[in-house]
Short mmCIF file of C-alpha atoms in Angstrom, two decimals:
data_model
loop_
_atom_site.label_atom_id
_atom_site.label_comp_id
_atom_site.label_asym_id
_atom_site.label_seq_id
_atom_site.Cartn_x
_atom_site.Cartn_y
_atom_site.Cartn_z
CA UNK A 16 35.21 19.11 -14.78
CA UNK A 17 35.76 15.32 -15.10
CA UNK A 18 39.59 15.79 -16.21
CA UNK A 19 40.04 18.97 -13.86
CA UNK A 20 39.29 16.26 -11.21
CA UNK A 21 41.91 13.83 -12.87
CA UNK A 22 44.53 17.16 -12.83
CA UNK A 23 44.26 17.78 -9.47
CA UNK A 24 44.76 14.67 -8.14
CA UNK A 25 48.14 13.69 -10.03
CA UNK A 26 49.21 17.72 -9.19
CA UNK A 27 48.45 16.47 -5.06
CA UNK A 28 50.37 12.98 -5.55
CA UNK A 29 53.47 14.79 -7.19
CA UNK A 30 53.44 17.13 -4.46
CA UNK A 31 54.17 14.49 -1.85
CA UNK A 32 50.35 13.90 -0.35
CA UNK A 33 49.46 10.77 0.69
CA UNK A 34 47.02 8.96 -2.03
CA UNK A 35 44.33 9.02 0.27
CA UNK A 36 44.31 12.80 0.80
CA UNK A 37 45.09 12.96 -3.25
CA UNK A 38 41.73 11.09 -4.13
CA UNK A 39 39.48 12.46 -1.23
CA UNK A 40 40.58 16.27 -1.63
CA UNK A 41 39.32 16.78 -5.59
CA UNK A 42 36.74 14.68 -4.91
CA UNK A 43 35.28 16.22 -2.05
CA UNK A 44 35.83 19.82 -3.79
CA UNK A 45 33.74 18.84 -6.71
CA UNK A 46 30.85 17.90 -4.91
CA UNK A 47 30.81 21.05 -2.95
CA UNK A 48 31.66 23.15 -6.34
CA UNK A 49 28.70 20.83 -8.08
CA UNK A 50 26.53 21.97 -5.12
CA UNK A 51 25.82 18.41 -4.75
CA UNK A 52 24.66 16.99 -1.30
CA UNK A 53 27.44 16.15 1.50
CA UNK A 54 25.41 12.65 2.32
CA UNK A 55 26.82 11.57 -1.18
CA UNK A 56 29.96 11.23 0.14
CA UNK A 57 29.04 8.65 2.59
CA UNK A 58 27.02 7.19 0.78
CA UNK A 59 29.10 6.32 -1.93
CA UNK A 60 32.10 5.40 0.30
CA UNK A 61 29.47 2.80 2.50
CA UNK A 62 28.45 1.39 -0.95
CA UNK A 63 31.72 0.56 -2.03
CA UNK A 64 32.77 -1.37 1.12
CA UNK A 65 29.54 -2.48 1.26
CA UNK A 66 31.18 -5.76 -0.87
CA UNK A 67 31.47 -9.64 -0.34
CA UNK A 68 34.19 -9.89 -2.41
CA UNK A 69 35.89 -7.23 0.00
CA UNK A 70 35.93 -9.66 2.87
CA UNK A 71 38.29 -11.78 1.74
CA UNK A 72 41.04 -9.39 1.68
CA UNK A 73 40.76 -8.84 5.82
CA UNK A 74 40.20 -12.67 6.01
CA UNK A 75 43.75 -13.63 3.73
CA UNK A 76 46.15 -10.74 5.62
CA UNK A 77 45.01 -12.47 8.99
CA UNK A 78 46.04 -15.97 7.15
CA UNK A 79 49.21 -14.12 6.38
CA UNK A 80 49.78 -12.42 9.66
CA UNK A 81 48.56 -15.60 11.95
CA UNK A 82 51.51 -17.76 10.13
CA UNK A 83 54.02 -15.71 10.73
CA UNK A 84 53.25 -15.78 14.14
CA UNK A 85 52.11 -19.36 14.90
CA UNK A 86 55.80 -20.53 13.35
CA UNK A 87 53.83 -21.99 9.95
CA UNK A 88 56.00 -19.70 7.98
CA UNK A 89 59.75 -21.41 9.49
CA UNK A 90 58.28 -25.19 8.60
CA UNK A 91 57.89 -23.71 4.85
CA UNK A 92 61.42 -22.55 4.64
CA UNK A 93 62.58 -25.77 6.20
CA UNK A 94 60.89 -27.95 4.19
CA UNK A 95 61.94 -25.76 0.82
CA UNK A 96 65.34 -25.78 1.90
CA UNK A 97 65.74 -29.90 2.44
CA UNK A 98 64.05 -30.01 -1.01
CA UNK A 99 65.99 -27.27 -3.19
CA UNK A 100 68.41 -26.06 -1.12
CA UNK A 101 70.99 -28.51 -2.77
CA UNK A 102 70.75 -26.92 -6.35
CA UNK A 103 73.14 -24.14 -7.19
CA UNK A 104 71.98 -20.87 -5.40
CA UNK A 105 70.97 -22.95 -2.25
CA UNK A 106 68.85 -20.75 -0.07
CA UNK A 107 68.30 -18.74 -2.66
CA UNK A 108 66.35 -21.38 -4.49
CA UNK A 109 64.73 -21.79 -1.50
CA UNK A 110 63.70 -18.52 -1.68
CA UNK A 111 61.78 -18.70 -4.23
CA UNK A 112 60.11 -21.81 -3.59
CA UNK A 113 59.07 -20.95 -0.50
CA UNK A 114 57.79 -17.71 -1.34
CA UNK A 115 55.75 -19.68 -4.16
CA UNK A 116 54.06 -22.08 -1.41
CA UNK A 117 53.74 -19.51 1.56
CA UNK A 118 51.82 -16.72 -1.57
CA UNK A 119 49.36 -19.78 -1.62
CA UNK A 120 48.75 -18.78 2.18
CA UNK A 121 48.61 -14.75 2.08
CA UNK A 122 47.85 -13.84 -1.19
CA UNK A 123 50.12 -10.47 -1.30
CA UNK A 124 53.68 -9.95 -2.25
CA UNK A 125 54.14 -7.22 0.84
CA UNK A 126 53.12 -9.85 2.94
CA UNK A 127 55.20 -12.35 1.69
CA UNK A 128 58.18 -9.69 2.57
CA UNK A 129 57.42 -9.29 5.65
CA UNK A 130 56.75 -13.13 6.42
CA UNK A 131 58.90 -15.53 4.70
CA UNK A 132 61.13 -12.99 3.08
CA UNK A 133 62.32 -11.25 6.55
CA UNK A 134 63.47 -15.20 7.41
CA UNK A 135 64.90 -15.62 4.15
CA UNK A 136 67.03 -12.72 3.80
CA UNK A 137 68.37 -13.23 7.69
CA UNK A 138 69.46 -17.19 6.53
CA UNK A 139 70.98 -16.09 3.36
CA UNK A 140 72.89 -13.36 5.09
CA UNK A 141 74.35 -15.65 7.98
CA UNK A 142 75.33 -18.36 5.04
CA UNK A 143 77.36 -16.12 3.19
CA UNK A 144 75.29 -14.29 0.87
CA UNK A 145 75.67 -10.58 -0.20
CA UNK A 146 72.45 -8.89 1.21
CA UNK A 147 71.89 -7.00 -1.85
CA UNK A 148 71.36 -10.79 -3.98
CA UNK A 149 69.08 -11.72 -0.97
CA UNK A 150 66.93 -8.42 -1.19
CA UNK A 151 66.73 -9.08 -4.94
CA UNK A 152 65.62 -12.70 -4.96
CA UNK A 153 63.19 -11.57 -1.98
CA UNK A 154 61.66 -8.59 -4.15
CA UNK A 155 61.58 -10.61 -7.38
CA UNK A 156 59.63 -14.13 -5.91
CA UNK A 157 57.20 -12.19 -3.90
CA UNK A 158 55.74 -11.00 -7.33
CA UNK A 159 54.69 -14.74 -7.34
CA UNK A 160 52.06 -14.05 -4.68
CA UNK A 161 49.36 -11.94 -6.21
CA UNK A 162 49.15 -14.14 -9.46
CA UNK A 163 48.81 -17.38 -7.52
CA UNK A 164 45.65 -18.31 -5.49
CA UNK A 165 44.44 -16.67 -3.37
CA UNK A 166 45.36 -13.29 -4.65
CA UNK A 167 44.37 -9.65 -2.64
CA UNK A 168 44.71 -7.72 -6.05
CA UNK A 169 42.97 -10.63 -8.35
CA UNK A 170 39.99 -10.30 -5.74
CA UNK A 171 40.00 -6.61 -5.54
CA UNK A 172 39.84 -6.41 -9.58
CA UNK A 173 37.36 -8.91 -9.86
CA UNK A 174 35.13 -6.88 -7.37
CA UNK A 175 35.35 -4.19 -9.54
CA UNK A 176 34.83 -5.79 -13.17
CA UNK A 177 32.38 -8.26 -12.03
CA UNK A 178 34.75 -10.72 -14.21
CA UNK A 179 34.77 -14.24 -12.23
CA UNK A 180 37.44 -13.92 -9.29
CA UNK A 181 37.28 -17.55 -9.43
CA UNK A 182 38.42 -17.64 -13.08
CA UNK A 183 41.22 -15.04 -12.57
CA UNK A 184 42.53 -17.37 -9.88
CA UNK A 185 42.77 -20.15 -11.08
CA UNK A 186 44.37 -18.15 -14.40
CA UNK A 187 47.06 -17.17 -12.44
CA UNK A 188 48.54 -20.46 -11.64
CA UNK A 189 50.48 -21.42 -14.58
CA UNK A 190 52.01 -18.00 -14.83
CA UNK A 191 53.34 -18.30 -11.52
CA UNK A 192 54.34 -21.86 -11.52
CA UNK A 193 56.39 -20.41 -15.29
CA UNK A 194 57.43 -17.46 -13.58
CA UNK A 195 58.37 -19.56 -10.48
CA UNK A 196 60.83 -21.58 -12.71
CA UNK A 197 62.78 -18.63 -14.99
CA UNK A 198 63.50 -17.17 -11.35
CA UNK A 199 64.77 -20.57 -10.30
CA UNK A 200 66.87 -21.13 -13.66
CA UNK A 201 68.10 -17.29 -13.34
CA UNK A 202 69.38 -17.69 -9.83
CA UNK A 203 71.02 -20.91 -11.07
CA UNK A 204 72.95 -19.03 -13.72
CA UNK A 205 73.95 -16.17 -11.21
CA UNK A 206 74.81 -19.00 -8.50
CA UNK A 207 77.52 -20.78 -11.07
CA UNK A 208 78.76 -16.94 -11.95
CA UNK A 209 79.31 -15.68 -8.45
CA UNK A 210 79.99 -18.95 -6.81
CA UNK A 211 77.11 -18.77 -4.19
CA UNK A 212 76.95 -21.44 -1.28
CA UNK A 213 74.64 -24.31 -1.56
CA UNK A 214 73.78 -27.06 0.85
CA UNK A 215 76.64 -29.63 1.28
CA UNK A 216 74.41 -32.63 -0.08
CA UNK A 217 71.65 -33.70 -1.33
CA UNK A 218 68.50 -34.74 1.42
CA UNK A 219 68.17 -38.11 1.71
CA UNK A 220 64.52 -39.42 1.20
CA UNK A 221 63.82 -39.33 5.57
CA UNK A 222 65.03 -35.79 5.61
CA UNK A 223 62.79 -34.87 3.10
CA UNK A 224 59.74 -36.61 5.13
CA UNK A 225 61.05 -35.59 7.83
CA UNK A 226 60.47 -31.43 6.88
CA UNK A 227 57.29 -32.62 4.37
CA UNK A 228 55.08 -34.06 7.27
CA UNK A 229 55.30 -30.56 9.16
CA UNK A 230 54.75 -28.38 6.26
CA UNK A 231 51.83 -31.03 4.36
CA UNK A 232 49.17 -28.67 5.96
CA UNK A 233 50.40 -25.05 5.02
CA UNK A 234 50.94 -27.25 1.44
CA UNK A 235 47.60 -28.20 0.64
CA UNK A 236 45.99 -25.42 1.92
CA UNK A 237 45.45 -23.55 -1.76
CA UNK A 238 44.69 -27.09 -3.66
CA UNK A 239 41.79 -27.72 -1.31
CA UNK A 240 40.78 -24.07 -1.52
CA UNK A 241 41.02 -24.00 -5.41
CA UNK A 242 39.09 -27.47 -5.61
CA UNK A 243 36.34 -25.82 -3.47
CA UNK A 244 36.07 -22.96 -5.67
CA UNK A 245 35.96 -25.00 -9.06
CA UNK A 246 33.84 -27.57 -7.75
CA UNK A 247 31.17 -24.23 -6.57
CA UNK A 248 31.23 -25.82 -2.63
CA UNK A 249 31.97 -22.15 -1.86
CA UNK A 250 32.95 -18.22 -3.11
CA UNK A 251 36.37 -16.98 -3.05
CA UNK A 252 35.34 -14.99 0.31
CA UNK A 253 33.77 -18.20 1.67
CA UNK A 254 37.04 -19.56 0.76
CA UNK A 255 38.96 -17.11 2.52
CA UNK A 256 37.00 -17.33 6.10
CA UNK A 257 37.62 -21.53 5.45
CA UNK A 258 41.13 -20.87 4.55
CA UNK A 259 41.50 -18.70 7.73
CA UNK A 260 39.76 -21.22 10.49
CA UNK A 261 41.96 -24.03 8.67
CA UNK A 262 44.78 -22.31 9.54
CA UNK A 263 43.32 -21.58 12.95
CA UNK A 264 42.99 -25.10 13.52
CA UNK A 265 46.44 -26.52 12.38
CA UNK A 266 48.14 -23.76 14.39
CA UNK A 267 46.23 -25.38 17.26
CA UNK A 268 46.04 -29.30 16.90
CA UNK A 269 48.45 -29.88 14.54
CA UNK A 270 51.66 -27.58 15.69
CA UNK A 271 50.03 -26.56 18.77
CA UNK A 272 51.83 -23.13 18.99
CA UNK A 273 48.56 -21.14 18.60
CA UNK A 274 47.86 -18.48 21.85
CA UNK A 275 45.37 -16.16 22.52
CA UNK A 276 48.46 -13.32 22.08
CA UNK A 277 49.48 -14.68 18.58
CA UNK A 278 45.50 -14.52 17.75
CA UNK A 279 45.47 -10.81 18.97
CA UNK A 280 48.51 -9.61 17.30
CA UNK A 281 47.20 -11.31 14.31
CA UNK A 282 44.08 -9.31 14.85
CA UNK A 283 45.52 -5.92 15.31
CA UNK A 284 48.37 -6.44 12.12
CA UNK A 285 45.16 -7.52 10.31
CA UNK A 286 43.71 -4.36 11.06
CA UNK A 287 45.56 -2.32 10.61
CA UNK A 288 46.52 -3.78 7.07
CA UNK A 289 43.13 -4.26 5.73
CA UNK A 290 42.27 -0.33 6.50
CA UNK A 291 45.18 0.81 4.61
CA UNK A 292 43.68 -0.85 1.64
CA UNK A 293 40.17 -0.41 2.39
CA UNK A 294 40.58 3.25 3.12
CA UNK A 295 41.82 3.41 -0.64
CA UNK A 296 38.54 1.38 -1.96
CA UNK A 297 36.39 4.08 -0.62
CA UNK A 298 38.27 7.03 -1.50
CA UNK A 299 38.34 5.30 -5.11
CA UNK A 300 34.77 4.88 -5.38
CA UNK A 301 33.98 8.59 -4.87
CA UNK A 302 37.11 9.46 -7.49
CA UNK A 303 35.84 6.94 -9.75
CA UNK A 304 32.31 7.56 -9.16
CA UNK A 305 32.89 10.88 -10.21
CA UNK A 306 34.87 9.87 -13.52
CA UNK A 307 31.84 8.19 -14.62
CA UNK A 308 28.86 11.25 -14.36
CA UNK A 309 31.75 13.49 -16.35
CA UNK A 310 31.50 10.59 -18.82
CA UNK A 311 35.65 10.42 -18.37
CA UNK A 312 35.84 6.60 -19.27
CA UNK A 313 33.55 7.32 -22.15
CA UNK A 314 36.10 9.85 -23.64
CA UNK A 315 39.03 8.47 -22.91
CA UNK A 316 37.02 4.81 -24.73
CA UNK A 317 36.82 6.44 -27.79
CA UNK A 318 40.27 8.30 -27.76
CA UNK A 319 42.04 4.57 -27.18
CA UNK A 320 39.98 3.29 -30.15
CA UNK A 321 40.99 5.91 -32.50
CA UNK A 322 44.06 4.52 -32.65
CA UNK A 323 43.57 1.11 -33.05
CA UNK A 324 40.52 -1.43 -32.43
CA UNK A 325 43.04 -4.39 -32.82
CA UNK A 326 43.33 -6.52 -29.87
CA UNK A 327 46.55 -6.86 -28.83
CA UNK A 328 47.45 -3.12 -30.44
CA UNK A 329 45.46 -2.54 -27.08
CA UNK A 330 46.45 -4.82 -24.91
CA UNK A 331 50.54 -3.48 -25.62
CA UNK A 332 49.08 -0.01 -25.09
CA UNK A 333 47.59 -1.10 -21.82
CA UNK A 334 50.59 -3.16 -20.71
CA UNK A 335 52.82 -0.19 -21.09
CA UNK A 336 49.94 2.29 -19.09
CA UNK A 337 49.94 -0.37 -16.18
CA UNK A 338 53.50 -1.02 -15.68
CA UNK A 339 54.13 3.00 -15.47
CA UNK A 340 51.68 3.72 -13.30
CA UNK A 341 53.08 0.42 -11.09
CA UNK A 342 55.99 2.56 -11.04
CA UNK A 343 54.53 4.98 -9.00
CA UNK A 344 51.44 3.80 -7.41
CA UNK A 345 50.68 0.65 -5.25
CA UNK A 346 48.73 -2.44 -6.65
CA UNK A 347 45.40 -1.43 -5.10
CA UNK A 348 45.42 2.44 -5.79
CA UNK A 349 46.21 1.87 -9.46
CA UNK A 350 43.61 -1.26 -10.10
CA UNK A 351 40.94 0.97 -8.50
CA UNK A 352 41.58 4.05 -10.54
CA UNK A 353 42.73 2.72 -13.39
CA UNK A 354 41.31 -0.54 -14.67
CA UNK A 355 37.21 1.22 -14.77
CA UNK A 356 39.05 3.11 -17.89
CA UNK A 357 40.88 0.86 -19.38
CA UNK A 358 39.16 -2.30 -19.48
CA UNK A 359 35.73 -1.32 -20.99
CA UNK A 360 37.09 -0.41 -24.35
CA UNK A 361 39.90 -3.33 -24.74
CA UNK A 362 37.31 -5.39 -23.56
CA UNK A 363 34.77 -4.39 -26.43
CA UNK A 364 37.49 -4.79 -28.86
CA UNK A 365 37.58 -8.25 -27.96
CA UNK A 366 40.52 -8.49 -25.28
CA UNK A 367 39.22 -11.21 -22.74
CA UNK A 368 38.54 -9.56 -19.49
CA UNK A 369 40.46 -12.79 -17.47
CA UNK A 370 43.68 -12.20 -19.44
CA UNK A 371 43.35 -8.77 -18.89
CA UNK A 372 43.29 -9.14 -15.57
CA UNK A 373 46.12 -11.40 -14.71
CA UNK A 374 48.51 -9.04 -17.10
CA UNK A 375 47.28 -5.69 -14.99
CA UNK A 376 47.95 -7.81 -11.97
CA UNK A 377 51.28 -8.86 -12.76
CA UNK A 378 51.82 -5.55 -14.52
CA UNK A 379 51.69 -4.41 -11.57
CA UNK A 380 53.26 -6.61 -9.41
CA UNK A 381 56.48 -5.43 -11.86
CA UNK A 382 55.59 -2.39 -10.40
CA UNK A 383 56.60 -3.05 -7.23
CA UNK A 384 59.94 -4.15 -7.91
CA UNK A 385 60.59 -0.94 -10.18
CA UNK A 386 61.70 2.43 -9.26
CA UNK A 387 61.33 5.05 -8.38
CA UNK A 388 58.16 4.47 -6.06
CA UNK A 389 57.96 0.67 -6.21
CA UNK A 390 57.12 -0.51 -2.09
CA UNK A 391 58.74 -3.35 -2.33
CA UNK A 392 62.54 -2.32 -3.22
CA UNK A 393 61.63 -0.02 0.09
CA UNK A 394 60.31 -2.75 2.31
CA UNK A 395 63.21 -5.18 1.11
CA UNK A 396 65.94 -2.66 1.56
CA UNK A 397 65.13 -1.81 4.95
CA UNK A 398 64.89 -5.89 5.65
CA UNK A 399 67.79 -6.46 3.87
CA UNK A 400 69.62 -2.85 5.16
CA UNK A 401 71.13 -2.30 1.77
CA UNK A 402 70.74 0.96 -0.33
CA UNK A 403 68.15 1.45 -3.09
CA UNK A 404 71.26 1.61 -5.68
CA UNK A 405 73.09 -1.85 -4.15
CA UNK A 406 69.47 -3.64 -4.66
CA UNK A 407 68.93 -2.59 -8.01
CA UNK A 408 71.97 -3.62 -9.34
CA UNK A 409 71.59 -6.72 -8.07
CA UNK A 410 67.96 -7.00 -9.09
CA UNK A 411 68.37 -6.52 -13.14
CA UNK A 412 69.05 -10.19 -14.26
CA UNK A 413 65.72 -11.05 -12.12
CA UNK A 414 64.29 -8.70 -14.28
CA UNK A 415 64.51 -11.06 -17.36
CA UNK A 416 61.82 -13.82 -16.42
CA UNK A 417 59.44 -10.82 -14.67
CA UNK A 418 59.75 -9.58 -18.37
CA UNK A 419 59.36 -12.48 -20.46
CA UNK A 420 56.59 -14.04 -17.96
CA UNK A 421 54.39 -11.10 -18.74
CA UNK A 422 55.42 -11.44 -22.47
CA UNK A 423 54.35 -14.44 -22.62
CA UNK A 424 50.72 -13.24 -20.34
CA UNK A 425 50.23 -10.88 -23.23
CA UNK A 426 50.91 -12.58 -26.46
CA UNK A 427 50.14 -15.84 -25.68
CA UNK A 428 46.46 -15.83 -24.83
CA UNK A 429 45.50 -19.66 -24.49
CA UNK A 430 48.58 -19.93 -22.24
CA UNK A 431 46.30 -18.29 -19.42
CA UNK A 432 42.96 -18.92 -20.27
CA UNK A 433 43.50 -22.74 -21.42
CA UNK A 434 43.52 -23.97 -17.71
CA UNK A 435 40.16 -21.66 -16.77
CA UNK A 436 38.52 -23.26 -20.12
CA UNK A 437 39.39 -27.04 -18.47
CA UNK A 438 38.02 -26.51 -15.21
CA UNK A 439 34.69 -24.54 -16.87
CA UNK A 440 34.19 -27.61 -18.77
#
């Protein structure tokens, strides 16, 4: 009944339902075919929200939200464009750059889209550049956000694993800070090939004060959070709420552009946001719930292990499950439905459940940068008004450091785990 369950939902997501209505539907006709009680339903979906963990997801999408409207998110690209904006590619280096500061603030890659990227890809138009190479650059950086503290997805699979959210992220910071620089030296090669504009001159030490001062507070931000977390002052949701008054309080005192209407929109985006992943938490639950009475992990356990019980045999079979499903379903849907079967048995084989995380994450985050359902090539081409076609093209030399950086995630163990091990010690 357990894989009839699994049929009928990937039948309703082919068909065109939403995922929602493709996990609830199966679900909900199994307990009534089971003759089980309807209360379970409720209960189950209470007792998955019913999470700490959970709260910092709400708590980082207001972060998010409240700096695009309190004008943190224009000081970022400012300041990234006095610093980088010199080097061949220009705004497109700034692009990246920024994207890697302002993930340290939101903690999603759609968010990062919507913020900084919308800003982006309008200044790289007006200066010249083709909106397909902006889209591109947009789509690739924001995979930076979810590896790189604090990180929706890392939080969300740590909820679910019970593996230390604070070790996953502070395990995603090299990888993005690697990542961060093959995008950097691949825009540089494009730049020199295409001839892109770049700022005039270099900043002269007061400019780059000058843009510093105003952005120092978005800038620390994550270190302070990160040291808090290592150090055990708080949890990654206690970090999250301090995270979100610290913004609060910058927006106020520091920049003073903070108004009861920017807190209210914040609010309702918040909202609005958080339910649209939430809703898929609960639904997931019940599905996964579900999975586990008709012993589905179980099976499907001892089916991966027939073929291999070697490590990274496992981990390559996983990295190729991960990055197909990415194709087709969002970050959250596919951590939640996916990871409760995958990661037990790689895990007893002796994967380590951090590494595993951050290359399901990023995995992922490839995903969304991959057709044919990947959000973000949707989200960027509407920003960027540019066909699906004119932003892939431009998007395949990006592809190289995505690639390699989640080469490197999967064969090079200490490479991740090294900086976890320091901080543990």
């Amino acid at each position: 009944m357990g894989f009839a369950v699994v049929v009928a939902f990937l039948a309703l997501f082919m068909l065109g339902f939403p995922v929602v209505y493709a996990i609830l539907l199966p679900s909900i006709a199994y307990v009534l075919i089971e003759g089980l009680p309807l209360g379970l339903l409720a209960q189950r979906i209470t007792y998955a929200l019913d999470s700490f963990p959970l709260v910092a997801v709400p708590l980082f999408i207001f972060v998010g939200n409240l700096m695009n409207l309190s004008g943190i998110t224009d000081r970022i690209f400012r300041f990234a464009y006095t610093l980088v904006g010199r080097i061949p590619g220009g705004l497109a280096q700034v692009n990246v750059f920024g994207s890697l500061i302002f993930s340290g603030m939101s903690g999603a890659a759609l968010a990062d889209i919507g913020g900084l990227g919308r800003i982006e890809i309008d200044a790289m138009k007006k200066r010249g550049f083709d909106a397909s190479f902006a889209g591109a650059v947009t789509a690739a950086s924001a995979t930076l956000g979810p590896i790189f503290p604090p990180s929706i997805p890392l939080i969300v699979y740590g909820s679910i694993t019970s593996v230390s959210i604070v070790q996953l992220l502070v395990a995603g910071i090299m990888p993005a800070l690697v990542c961060t620089l093959m995008l950097m030296v691949t825009v540089f090669i494009v730049a020199v090939r295409h001839k892109h504009p770049r700022a005039d001159r270099w900043p002269t030490a007061r400019e780059v004060v000058r843009d510093f001062l105003p952005a120092l507070p978005a800038i620390v931000a994550p270190a302070l959070m990160i040291a808090g977390m290592t150090a055990g002052a708080f949890t990654p949701t206690e970090a999250a709420a301090i995270t979100a008054v610290y913004v609060i309080v910058i927006s106020a005192v520091f920049y003073r552009e903070l108004s009861v209407e920017h807190l209210w929109n914040s609010a309702v985006l918040t909202a609005r946001s958080s339910s649209a992943i939430l809703i898929i938490v609960a639904a997931a639950a019940l599905f996964g719930w579900i999975l586990a009475v008709e012993q589905v992990p179980q099976t499907f356990a001892a089916a991966l292990l027939t073929l291999s019980k070697d490590p990274m045999v496992l981990l390559i079979i996983a990295n190729f499950i991960f990055f197909i499903a990415g194709m087709f379903l969002d970050s959250t849907t596919a951590t939640l439905l996916l990871v409760p079967i995958i990661a037990p048995p790689l895990v007893l084989a002796g994967v380590d459940p951090v590494q595993l995380g951050i290359v399901t994450i990023f995995n992922l985050m490839v995903g969304l940068v991959t057709p044919p359902m990947g959000l973000s090539l949707f989200l960027v081409s509407d920003i960027a008004k540019v066909s699906l076609r004119q932003l892939l093209r431009a998007l395949l030399p990006f592809y190289v450091p995505l690639l390699s950086t989640l080469a490197i995630l999967t064969f090079a163990k200490d490479f991740t785990l090294w900086l976890p091990r320091l901080i543990a010690q």
